[in-house]
Each structure stands twice: as structure tokens, then as C-alpha cells.
Tab-separated table of C-alpha atoms in Angstrom:
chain	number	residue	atom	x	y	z
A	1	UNK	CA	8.006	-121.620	-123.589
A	2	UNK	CA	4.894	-121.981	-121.592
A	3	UNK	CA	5.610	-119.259	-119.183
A	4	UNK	CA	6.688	-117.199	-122.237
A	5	UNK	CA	3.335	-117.320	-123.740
A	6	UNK	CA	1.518	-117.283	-120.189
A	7	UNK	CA	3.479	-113.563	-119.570
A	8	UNK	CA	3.109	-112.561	-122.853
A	9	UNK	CA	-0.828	-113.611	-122.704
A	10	UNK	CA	-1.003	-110.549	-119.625
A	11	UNK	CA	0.466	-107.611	-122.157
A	12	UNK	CA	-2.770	-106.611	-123.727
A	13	UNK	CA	-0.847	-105.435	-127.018
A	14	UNK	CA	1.251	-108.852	-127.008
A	15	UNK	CA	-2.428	-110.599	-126.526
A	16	UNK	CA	-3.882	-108.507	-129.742
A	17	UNK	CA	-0.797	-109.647	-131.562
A	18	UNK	CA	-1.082	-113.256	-130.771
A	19	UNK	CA	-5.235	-113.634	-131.382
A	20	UNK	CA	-4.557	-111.833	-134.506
A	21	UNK	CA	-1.636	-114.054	-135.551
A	22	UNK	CA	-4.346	-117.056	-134.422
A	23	UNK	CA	-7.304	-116.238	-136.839
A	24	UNK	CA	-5.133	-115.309	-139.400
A	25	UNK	CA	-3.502	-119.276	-139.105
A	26	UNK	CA	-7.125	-120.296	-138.468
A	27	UNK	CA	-7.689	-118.324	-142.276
A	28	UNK	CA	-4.895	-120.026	-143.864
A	29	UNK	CA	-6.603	-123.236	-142.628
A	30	UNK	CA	-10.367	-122.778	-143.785
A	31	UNK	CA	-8.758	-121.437	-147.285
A	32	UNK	CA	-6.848	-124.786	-147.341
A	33	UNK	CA	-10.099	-126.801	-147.442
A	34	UNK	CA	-11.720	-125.026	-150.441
A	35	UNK	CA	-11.336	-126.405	-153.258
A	36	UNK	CA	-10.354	-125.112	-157.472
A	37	UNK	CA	-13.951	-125.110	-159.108
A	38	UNK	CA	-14.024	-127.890	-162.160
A	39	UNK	CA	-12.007	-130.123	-160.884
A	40	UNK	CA	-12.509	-133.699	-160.768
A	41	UNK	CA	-11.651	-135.568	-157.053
A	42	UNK	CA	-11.534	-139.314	-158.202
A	43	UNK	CA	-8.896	-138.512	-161.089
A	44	UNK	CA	-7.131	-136.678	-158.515
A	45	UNK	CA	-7.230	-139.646	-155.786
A	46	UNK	CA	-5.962	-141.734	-158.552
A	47	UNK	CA	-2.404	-139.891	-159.335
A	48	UNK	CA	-1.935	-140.210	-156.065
A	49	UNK	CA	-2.814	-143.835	-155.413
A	50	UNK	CA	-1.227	-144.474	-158.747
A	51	UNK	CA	2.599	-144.736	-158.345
A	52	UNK	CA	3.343	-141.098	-158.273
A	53	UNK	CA	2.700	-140.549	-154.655
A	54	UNK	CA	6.642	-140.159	-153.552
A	55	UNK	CA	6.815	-137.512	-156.186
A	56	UNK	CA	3.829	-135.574	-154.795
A	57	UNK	CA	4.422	-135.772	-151.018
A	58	UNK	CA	6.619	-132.728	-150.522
A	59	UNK	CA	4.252	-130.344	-151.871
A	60	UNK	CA	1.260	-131.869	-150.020
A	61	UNK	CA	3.140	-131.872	-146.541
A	62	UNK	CA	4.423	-128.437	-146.979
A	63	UNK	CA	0.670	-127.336	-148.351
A	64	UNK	CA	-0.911	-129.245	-145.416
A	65	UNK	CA	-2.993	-131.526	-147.250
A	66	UNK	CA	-4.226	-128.288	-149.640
A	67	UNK	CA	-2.297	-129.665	-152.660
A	68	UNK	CA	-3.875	-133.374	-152.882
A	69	UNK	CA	-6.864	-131.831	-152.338
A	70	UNK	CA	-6.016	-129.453	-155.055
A	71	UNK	CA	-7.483	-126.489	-153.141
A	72	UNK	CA	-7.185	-122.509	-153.683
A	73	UNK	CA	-4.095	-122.412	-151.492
A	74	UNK	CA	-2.576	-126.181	-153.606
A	75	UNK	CA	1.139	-123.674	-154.938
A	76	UNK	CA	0.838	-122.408	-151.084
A	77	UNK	CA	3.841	-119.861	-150.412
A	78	UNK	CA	6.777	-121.304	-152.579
A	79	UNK	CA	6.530	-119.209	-155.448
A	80	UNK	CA	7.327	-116.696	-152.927
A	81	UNK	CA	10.175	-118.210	-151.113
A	82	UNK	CA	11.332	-119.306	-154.758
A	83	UNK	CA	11.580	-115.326	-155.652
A	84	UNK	CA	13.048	-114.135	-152.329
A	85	UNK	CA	16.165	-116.907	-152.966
A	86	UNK	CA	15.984	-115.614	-156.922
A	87	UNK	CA	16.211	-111.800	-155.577
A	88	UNK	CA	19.265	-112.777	-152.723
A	89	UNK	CA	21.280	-114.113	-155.288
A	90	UNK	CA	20.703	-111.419	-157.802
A	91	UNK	CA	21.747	-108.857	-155.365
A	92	UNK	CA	24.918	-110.776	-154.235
A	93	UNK	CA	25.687	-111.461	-158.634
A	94	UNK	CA	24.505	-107.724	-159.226
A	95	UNK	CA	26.367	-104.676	-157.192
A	96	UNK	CA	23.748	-102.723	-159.251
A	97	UNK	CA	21.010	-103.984	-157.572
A	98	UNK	CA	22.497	-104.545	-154.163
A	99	UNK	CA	23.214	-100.669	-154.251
A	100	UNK	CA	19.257	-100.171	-154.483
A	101	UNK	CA	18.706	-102.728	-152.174
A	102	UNK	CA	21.267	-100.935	-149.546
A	103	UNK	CA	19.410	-97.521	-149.799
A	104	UNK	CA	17.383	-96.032	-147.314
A	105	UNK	CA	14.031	-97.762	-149.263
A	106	UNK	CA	15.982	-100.488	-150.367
A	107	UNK	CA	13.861	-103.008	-148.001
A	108	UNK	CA	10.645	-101.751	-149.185
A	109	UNK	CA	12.006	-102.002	-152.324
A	110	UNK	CA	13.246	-105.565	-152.574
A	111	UNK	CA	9.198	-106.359	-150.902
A	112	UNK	CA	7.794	-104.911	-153.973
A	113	UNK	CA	10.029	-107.172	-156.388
A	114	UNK	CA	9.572	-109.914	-154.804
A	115	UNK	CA	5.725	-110.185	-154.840
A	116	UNK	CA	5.930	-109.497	-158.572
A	117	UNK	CA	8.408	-111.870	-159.233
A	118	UNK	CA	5.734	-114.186	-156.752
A	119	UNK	CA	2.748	-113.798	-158.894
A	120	UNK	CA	4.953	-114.345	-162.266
A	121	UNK	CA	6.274	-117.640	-160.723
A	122	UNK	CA	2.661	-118.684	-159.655
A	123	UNK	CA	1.324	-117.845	-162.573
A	124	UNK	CA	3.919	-119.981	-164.546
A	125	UNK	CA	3.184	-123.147	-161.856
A	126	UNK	CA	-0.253	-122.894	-161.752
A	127	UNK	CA	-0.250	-123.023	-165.487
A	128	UNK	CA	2.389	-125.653	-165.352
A	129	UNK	CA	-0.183	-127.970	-163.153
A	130	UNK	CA	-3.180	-127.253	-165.206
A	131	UNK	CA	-2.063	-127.929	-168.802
A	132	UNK	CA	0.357	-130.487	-167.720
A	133	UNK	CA	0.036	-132.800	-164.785
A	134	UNK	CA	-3.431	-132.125	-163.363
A	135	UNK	CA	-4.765	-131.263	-166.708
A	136	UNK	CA	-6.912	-134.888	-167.232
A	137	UNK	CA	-8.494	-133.501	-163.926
A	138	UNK	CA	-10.020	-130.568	-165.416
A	139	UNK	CA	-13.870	-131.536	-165.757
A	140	UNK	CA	-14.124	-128.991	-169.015
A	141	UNK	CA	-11.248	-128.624	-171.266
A	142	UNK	CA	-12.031	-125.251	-172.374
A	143	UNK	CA	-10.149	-122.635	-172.535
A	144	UNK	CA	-11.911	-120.443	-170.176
A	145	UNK	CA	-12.032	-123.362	-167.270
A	146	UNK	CA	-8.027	-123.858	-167.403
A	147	UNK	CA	-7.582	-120.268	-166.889
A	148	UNK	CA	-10.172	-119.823	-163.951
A	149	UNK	CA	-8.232	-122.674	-162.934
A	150	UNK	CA	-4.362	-120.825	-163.500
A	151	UNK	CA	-6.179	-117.882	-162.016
A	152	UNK	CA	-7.573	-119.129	-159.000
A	153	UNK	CA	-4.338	-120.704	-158.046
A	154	UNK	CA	-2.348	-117.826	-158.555
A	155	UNK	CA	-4.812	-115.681	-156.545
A	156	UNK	CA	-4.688	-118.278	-154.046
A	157	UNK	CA	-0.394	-117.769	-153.629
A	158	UNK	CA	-0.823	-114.256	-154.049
A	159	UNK	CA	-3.771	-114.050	-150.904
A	160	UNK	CA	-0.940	-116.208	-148.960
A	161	UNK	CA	1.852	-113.689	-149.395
A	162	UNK	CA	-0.386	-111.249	-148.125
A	163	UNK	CA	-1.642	-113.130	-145.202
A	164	UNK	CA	2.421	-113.796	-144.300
A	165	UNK	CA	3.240	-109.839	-144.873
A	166	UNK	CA	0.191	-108.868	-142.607
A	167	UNK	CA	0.813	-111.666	-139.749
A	168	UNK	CA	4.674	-110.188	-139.801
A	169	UNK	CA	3.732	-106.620	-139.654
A	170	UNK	CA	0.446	-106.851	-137.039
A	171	UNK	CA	1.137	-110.390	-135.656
A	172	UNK	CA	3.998	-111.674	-133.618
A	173	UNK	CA	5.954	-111.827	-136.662
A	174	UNK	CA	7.779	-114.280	-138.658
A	175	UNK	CA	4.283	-114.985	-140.908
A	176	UNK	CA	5.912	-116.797	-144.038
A	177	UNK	CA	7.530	-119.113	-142.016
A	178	UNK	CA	4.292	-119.609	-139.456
A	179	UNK	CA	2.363	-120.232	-142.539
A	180	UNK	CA	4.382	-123.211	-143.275
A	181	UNK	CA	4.527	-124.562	-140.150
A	182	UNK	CA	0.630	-124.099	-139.543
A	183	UNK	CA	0.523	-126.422	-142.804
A	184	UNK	CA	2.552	-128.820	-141.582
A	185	UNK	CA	1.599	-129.407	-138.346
A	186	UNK	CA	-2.168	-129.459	-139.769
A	187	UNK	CA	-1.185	-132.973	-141.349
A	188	UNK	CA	0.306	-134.348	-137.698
A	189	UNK	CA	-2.955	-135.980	-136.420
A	190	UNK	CA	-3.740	-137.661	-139.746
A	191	UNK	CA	-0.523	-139.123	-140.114
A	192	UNK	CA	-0.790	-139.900	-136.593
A	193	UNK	CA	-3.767	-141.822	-136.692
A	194	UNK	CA	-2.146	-143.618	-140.329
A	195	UNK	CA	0.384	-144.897	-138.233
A	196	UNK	CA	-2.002	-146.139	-135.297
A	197	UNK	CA	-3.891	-147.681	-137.703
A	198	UNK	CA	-1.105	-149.730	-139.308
A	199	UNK	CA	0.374	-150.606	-136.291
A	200	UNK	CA	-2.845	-152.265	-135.223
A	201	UNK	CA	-3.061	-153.978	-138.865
A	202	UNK	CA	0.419	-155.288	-138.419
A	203	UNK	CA	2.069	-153.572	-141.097
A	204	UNK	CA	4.218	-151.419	-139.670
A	205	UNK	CA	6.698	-152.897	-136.893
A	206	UNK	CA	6.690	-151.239	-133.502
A	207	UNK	CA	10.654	-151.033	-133.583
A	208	UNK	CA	9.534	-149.114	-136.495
A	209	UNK	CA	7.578	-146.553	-134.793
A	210	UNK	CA	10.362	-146.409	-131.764
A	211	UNK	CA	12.839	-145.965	-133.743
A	212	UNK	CA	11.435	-142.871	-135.384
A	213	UNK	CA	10.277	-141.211	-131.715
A	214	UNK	CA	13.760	-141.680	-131.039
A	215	UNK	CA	15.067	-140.178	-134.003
A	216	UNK	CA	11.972	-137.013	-133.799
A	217	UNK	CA	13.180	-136.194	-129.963
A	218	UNK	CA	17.174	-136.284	-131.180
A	219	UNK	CA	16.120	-133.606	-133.847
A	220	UNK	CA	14.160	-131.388	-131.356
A	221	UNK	CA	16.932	-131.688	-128.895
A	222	UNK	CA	19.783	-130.945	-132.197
A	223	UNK	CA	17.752	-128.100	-133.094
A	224	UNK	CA	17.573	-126.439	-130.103
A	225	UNK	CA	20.990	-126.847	-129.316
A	226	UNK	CA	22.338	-125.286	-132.276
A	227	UNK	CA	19.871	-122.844	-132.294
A	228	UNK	CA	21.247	-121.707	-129.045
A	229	UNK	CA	24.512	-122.371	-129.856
A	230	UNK	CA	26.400	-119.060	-129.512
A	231	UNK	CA	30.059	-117.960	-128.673
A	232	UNK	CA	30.265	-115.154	-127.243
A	233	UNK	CA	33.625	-112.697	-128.886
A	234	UNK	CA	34.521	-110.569	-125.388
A	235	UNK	CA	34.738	-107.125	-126.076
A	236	UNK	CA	36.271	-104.361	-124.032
A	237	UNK	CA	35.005	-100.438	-124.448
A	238	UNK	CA	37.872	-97.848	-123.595
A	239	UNK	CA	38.009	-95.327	-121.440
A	240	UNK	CA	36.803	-91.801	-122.071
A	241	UNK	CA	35.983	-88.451	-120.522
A	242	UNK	CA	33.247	-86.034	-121.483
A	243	UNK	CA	33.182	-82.980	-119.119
A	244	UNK	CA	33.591	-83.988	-115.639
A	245	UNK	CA	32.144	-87.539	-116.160
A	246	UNK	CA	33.589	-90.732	-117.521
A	247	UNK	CA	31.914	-92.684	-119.929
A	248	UNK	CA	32.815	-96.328	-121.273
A	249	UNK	CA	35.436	-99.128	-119.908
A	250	UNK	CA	33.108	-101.647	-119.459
A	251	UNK	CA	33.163	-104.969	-120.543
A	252	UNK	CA	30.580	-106.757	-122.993
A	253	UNK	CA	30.857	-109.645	-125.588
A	254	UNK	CA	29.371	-109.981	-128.969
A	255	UNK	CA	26.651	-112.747	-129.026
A	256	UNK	CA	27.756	-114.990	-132.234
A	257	UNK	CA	25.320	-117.476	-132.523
A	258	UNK	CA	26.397	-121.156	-134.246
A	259	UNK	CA	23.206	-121.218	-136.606
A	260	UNK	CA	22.371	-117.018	-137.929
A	261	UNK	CA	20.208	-118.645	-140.386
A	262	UNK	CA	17.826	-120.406	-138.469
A	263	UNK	CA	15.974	-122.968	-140.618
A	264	UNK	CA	15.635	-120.596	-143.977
A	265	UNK	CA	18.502	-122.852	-145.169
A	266	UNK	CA	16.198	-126.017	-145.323
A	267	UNK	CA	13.233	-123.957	-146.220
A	268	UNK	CA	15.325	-122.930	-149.297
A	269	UNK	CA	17.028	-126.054	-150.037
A	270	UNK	CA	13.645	-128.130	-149.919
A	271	UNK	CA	12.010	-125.362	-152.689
A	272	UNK	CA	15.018	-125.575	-154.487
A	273	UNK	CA	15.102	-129.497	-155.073
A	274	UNK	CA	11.332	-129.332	-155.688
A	275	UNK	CA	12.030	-127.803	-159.021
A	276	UNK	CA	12.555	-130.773	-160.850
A	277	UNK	CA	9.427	-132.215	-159.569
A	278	UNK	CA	7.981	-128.914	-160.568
A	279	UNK	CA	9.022	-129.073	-164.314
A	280	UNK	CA	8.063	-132.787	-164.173
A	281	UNK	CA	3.996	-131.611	-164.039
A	282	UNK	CA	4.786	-129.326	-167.173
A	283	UNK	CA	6.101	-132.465	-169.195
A	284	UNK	CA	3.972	-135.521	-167.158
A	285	UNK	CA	6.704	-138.121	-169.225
A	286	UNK	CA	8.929	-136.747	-167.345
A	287	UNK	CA	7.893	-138.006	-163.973
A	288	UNK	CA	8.877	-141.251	-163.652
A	289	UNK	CA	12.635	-140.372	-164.133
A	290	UNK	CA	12.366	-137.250	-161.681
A	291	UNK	CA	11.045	-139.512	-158.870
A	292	UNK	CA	13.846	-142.128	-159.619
A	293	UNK	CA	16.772	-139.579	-159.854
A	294	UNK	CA	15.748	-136.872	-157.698
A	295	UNK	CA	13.599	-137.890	-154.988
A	296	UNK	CA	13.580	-139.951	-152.058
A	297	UNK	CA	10.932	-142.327	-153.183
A	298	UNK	CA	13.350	-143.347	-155.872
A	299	UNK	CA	16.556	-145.057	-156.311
A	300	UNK	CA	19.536	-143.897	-156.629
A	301	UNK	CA	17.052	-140.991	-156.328
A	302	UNK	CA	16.878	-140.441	-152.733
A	303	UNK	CA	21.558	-140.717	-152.585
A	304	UNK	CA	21.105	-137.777	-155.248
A	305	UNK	CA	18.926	-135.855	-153.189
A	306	UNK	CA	20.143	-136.167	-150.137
A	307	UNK	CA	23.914	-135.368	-151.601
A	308	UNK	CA	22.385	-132.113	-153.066
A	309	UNK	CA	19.857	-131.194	-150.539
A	310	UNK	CA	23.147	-131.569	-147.990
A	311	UNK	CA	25.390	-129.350	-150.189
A	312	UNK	CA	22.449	-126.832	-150.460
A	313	UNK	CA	22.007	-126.605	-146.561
A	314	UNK	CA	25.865	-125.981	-146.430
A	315	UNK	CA	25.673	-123.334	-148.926
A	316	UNK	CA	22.432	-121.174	-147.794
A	317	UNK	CA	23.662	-121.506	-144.186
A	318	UNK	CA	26.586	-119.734	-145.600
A	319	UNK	CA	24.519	-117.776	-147.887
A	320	UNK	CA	21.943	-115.986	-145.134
A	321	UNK	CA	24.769	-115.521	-142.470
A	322	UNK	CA	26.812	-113.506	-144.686
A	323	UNK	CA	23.432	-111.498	-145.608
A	324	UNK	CA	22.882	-110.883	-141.570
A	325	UNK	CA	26.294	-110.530	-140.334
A	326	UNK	CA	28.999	-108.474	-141.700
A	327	UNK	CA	32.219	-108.582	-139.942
A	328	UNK	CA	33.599	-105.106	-141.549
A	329	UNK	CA	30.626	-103.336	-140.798
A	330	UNK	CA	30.810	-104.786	-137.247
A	331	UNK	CA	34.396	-103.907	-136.741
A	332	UNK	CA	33.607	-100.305	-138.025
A	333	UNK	CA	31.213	-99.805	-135.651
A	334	UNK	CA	33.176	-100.779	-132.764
A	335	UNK	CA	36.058	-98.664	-134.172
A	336	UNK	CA	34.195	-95.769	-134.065
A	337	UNK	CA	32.190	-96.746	-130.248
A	338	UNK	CA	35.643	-96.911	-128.602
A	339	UNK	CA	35.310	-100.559	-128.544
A	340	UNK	CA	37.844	-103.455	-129.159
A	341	UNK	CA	38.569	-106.978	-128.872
A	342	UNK	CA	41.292	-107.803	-126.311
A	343	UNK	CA	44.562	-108.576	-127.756
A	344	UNK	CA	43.528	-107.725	-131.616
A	345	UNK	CA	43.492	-104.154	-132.962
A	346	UNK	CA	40.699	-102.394	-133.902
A	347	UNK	CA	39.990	-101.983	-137.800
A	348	UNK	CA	40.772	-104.486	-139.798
A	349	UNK	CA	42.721	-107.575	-137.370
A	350	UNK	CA	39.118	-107.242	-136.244
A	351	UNK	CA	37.099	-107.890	-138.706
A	352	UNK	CA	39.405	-110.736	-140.271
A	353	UNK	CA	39.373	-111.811	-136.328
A	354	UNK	CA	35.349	-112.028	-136.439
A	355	UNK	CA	35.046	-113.392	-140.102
A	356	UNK	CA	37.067	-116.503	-138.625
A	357	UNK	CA	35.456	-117.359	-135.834
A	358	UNK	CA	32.313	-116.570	-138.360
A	359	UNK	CA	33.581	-119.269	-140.795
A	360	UNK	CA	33.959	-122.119	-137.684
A	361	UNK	CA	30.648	-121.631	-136.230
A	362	UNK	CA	29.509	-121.430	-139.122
A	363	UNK	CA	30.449	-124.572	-140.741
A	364	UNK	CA	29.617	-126.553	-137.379
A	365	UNK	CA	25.903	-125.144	-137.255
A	366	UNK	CA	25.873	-126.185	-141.332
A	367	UNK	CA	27.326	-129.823	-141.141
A	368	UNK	CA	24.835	-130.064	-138.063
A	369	UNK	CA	21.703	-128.814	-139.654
A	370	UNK	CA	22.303	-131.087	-142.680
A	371	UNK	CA	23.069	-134.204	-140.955
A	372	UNK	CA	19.615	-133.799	-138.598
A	373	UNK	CA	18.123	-133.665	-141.767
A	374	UNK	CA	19.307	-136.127	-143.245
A	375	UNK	CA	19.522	-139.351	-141.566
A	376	UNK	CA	16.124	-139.396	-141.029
A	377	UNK	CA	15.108	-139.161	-144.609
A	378	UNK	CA	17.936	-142.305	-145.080
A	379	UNK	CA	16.302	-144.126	-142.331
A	380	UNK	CA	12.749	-143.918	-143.364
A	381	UNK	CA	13.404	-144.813	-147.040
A	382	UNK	CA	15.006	-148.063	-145.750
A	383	UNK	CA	11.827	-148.987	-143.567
A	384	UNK	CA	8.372	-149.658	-144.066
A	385	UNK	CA	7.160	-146.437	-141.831
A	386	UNK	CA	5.428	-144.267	-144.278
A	387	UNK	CA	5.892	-141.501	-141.628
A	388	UNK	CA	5.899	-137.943	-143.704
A	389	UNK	CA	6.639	-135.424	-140.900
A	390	UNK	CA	10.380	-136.857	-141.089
A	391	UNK	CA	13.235	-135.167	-140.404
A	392	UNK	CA	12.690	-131.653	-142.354
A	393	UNK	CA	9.500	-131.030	-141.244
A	394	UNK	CA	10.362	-131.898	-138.143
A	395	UNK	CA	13.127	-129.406	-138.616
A	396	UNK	CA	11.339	-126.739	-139.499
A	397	UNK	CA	8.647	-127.125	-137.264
A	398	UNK	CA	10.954	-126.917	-134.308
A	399	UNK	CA	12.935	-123.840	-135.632
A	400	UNK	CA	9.612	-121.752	-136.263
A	401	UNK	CA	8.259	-122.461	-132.719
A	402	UNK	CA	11.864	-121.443	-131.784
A	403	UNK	CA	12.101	-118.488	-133.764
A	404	UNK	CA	8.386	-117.370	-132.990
A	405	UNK	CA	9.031	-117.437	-129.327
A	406	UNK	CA	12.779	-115.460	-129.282
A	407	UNK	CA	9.958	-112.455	-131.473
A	408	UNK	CA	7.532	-112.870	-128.441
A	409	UNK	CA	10.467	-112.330	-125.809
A	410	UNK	CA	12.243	-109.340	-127.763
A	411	UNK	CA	8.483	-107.722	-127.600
A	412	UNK	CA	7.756	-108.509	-124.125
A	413	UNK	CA	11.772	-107.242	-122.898
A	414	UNK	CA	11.040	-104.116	-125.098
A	415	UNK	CA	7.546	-103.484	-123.401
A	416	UNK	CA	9.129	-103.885	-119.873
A	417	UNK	CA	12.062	-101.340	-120.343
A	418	UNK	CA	9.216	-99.068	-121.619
A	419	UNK	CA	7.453	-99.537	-118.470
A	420	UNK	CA	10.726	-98.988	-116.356
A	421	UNK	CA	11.507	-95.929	-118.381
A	422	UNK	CA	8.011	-94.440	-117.578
């Protein structure tokens, strides 16, 4: 990874790209630190010293610290996440709609939905946390300070979506997902420190703390195996003569990795099983039965959540492979290339061929990405390590850095084959 980033550090363009990506992280982070005008800290402090902590945590891990704080960036990117999964399905449910999205503008297209479908969700959670949960937080209870609140909050989402799109399109890519890792590695040397600081008070157990660095370098190790994970479908190109020359019979293999999806599964599933905690600030009642039935701070809320949040990993994993791989398209186009797979015709043996290897890799990179993020999550809710960068953080973390760096490679291979071609 090092030499990756030393090489790419030499390619003057590759350098713009990564300074830019940089500053615009380094934006994210001053943003994070300012906070909604009229608010009052203490009351703030107070919800979360008060019992409701375990129902809060998620958002302020993802939000790197911006949503206890309640600053401009507190919804961070989910509203947008929330719409892209909202969009997906509709498209799948649709054929309508997936015929627009399939068109030659289709992708700019579906962009321009989702960021209104972005701001409508923001607006409706911002509004959610300022006449409902946060609302005894508001200094003035007029009507004009709750919507300068509402408004700042949605601007706030709305300023992150843009930040993401612009990191993706001048950066080194990938900038919704680099915005939530840059929040929640922002939170590591805090909690850090926290845990220091308890293990020299005496309440937390040094078996404690070994047991989780244990349990953090299995999930680094899992994710990187599975996101490497690929079989490889041999393919053979036939024979064929143009003129006097002959072109094809070589031999090549399709590169099928174990995990397509990367960690946009547990991104989704996490945003997904926030929405009852999400309702729970519109109706503040409400959130004493949402922590105890669906999250892990509760019991049998943290069984329920990790059943669902397992079943939801399964299902996007499924979901966002059959979005980037389609084995009749793929058979099509070998069809018509002159390629085939050895021993299965060309057509459609093929594509059922690829869709069932698809299905077993499939299902081992899903059971496998759901179980690392899991046990963790069991673990710590049976110990007294208040540790929040568990195991989907951790997760995500690893398969951002892994994802960002497989962008910076494809850039730097593409550059060098320019400069061979010249």
C-alpha cells in the first residue's frame, strides 16, 4: 500500500488528485467542528450521559463526533446513501424506471434523483431532530430558530453530497465512502485514549482490551481476504483470420471476485437499521423501546439486530452484485468476441454456467462479511469494553482503504500504458 501511494505520489496528476482528495477530507473535518447556531451544549451532554447513549452511538461514530456535538454536518451523508438504496430498489420493482436508468443519460440521470430525493430526506430528519428529540435543546422556541435550525442541517447534508460528488469526479475517487471513513477514523484517537484511560483506572480488564486487538486484526485480515477473493472462469478465444493475419486463440479467464460489493452491503444495512432509531427522535417516547428491541445496547435488542443486520448483509451483497455483474450480458459479449468457456457452449449454457458459480461466491463472500461483523458486536455487548470502532467500522474502514487504493492502481496502470503508447 505504501509503495502504491509512494509511486503514485511521483505522477504529478495522481499527486493533484490525492492533495485535492486531502483538503477536501481536511473540509469535511473543520465543517464537523462547527456547530447549529441556538443550540444549547449542556442539554445536549445530558441526553447523552442520560441513558440514551447506546441509541445515539451509531450516528455519532459514523458522523465522527459531528452529531453529539450537534454540528452543521450532525445528518452527515445518510440521507444520501438512504436515497441511493430507495432509487436501486425502485429501479429493480420498476422496469419503467430501470429503462431510463439504462439509457445513454441514464447515470446522470439517476445522480440528479438522488440528490433530490437527499435533500427531501434531510429535510424530513433534520426536522425530525429539531421538533422531536433535540427540540428541549433549542435555546429559542420560535418558529424562525427551529427552521434555521432544519435549514442549516439540511444545507449541511446537502454541502456533504457535494463534497463526495466532487472528491469522486477530481479526487481519487470513491468520495461518499471516503467521507465516512474520514469520520470514523477521526473518532480513533479519542476512543483510544478512553480506553487508556480506563485501563489505568481499572475498569476495563486487559484480557478485555486483548481480546478486542485480536478480534480488530482477524477482521482486517477477513476483509482483505475476501476482498481479494476471486475465481478466475478460464476462457478460451477462437481462432480467426482477417486477410493474411490471424487474430484470437488465446487464452484468458474472467476475474470473478468472492465479494463484487465491497462493503456498500454494511454501509446499507447499518443506514437501514438506523431507521428505527431515526423515527424514535420524531416521537422521543418512543426511545426507550427502540434501544431495547432494536439496538445493541438493548436486550433482546442487540439478538434482533444482529439477526436483521445479518439477513440485510446477505441480501445487499446479493443486491449490488446482481447490479454490477450480469451473466447474460457477459455471455453475449463473449458470444459475439469469439470467446467461450471450455467445455460449455456459448449463449446461454454460459450464462446459466456464470450465474452459478455467481450464486457460490457469492453466498461465501455474504455469510463471511456478516459473520466479521457480527461477532464482534456479540462480543463487546457481553464485556465491559466500551470500544465503538467495533467490528463495522472496523469493516468499513478496511474496505475503503482497500477500495481507495485498487482506484489509485487502475489510475497509475492507465497512466503507464499511456506512457508506453507514446
Amino acid at each position: 500500500m505504501f509503495e502504491t501511494l509512494k509511486n503514485a505520489w511521483k505522477i504529478p496528476d495522481l499527486r493533484k488528485k490525492i492533495i485535492f482528495t486531502l483538503m477536501m477530507m481536511l473540509v469535511y473535518r473543520l465543517g464537523a467542528v462547527i456547530p447549529v447556531p441556538g443550540i444549547d451544549r449542556s442539554v445536549i451532554d445530558s441526553m447523552f450521559s442520560g441513558g440514551t447513549g447506546g441509541l445515539l452511538d451509531f450516528f455519532d461514530l459514523m458522523s465522527g463526533g459531528a452529531f453529539k456535538d450537534f454540528t452543521i454536518f450532525a445528518l452527515n451523508i445518510y440521507p444520501y446513501i438512504t436515497s441511493s438504496i430507495i432509487l436501486q430498489l425502485l429501479s429493480i420493482a420498476i422496469p419503467k424506471l430501470e429503462e431510463i436508468f439504462k439509457r445513454e443519460d441514464g447515470k446522470k440521470k439517476m445522480a440528479q434523483w438522488t440528490r433530490y430525493i437527499t435533500v427531501v430526506l434531510a429535510l424530513i430528519q433534520a426536522t425530525a431532530y429539531s421538533v422531536g428529540f433535540f427540540n428541549s435543546a433549542i435555546i429559542d422556541q420560535s418558529f424562525l430558530s427551529i427552521m434555521t435550525v432544519i435549514i442549516v442541517l439540511t444545507a449541511g447534508t446537502a454541502f456533504l453530497m457535494w463534497l463526495g460528488e466532487l472528491i469522486t469526479e477530481k479526487g481519487v475517487g470513491n468520495g461518499i465512502s471516503l467521507i465516512i471513513f474520514t469520520g470514523i477514523i477521526s473518532r480513533y484517537p479519542v476512543d483510544v485514549g478512553t480506553v487508556v484511560y480506563k485501563l489505568g483506572a481499572g475498569s476495563v480488564n486487559i484480557i478485555e482490551v486483548l481480546l478486542f486487538l485480536v478480534f480488530a486484526f482477524v477482521i482486517v485480515v477477513g476483509v482483505i481476504a475476501i476482498q481479494q477473493g476471486e475465481r478466475k472462469v478460464p476462457v478460451q478465444y477462437a481462432k480467426r483470420v482477417v486477410g493474411r493475419k490471424m487474430y484470437g486463440g488465446q487464452s484468458t479467464h474472467i476475474p470473478m471476485k468472492v465479494l463484487m460489493a465491497g462493503v456498500m452491503p454494511v454501509i446499507f444495512s447499518s443506514t437501514l437499521l438506523a431507521i428505527p432509531q431515526t423515527l424514535a427522535f420524531f416521537f422521543p417516547g418512543m426511545a426507550e423501546g427502540v434501544q431495547k428491541y432494536f439496538s445493541v445496547a438493548g436486550s433482546p435488542g442487540v439478538y434482533i439486530y444482529t439477526i436483521l443486520n445479518i439477513l440485510l448483509i446477505i441480501f445487499f451483497t446479493y443486491f449490488y452484485t446482481a447490479v454490477q455483474f450480469n451473466p447474460f450480458e457477459y455471455s453475449n459479449t463473449l458470444k459475439e468476441n469469439g470467446g467461450f468457456i471450455p467445455g460449455i457452449r456459448p449463449g446461454r449454457s454460459t450464462a446459466e454456467y456464470l450465474n452459478k458459480v455467481l450464486n457460490r461466491i457469492t453466498i461465501a463472500g455474504a455469510i463471511a462479511l456478516a459473520v466479521i461483523a457480527t461477532i464482534p458486536t456479540l462480543i463487546f455487548s457481553f464485556t465491559n469494553l466500551q470500544i465503538n470502532f467495533g467490528g463495522t467500522s472496523l469493516l468499513i474502514v478496511v474496505g475503503v482503504a482497500l477500495e481507495t487504493m485498487k482506484q489509485i492502481e487502475a489510475q497509475m496502470l492507465m497512466r503507464h500504458y499511456k506512457g508506453f503508447l507514446k
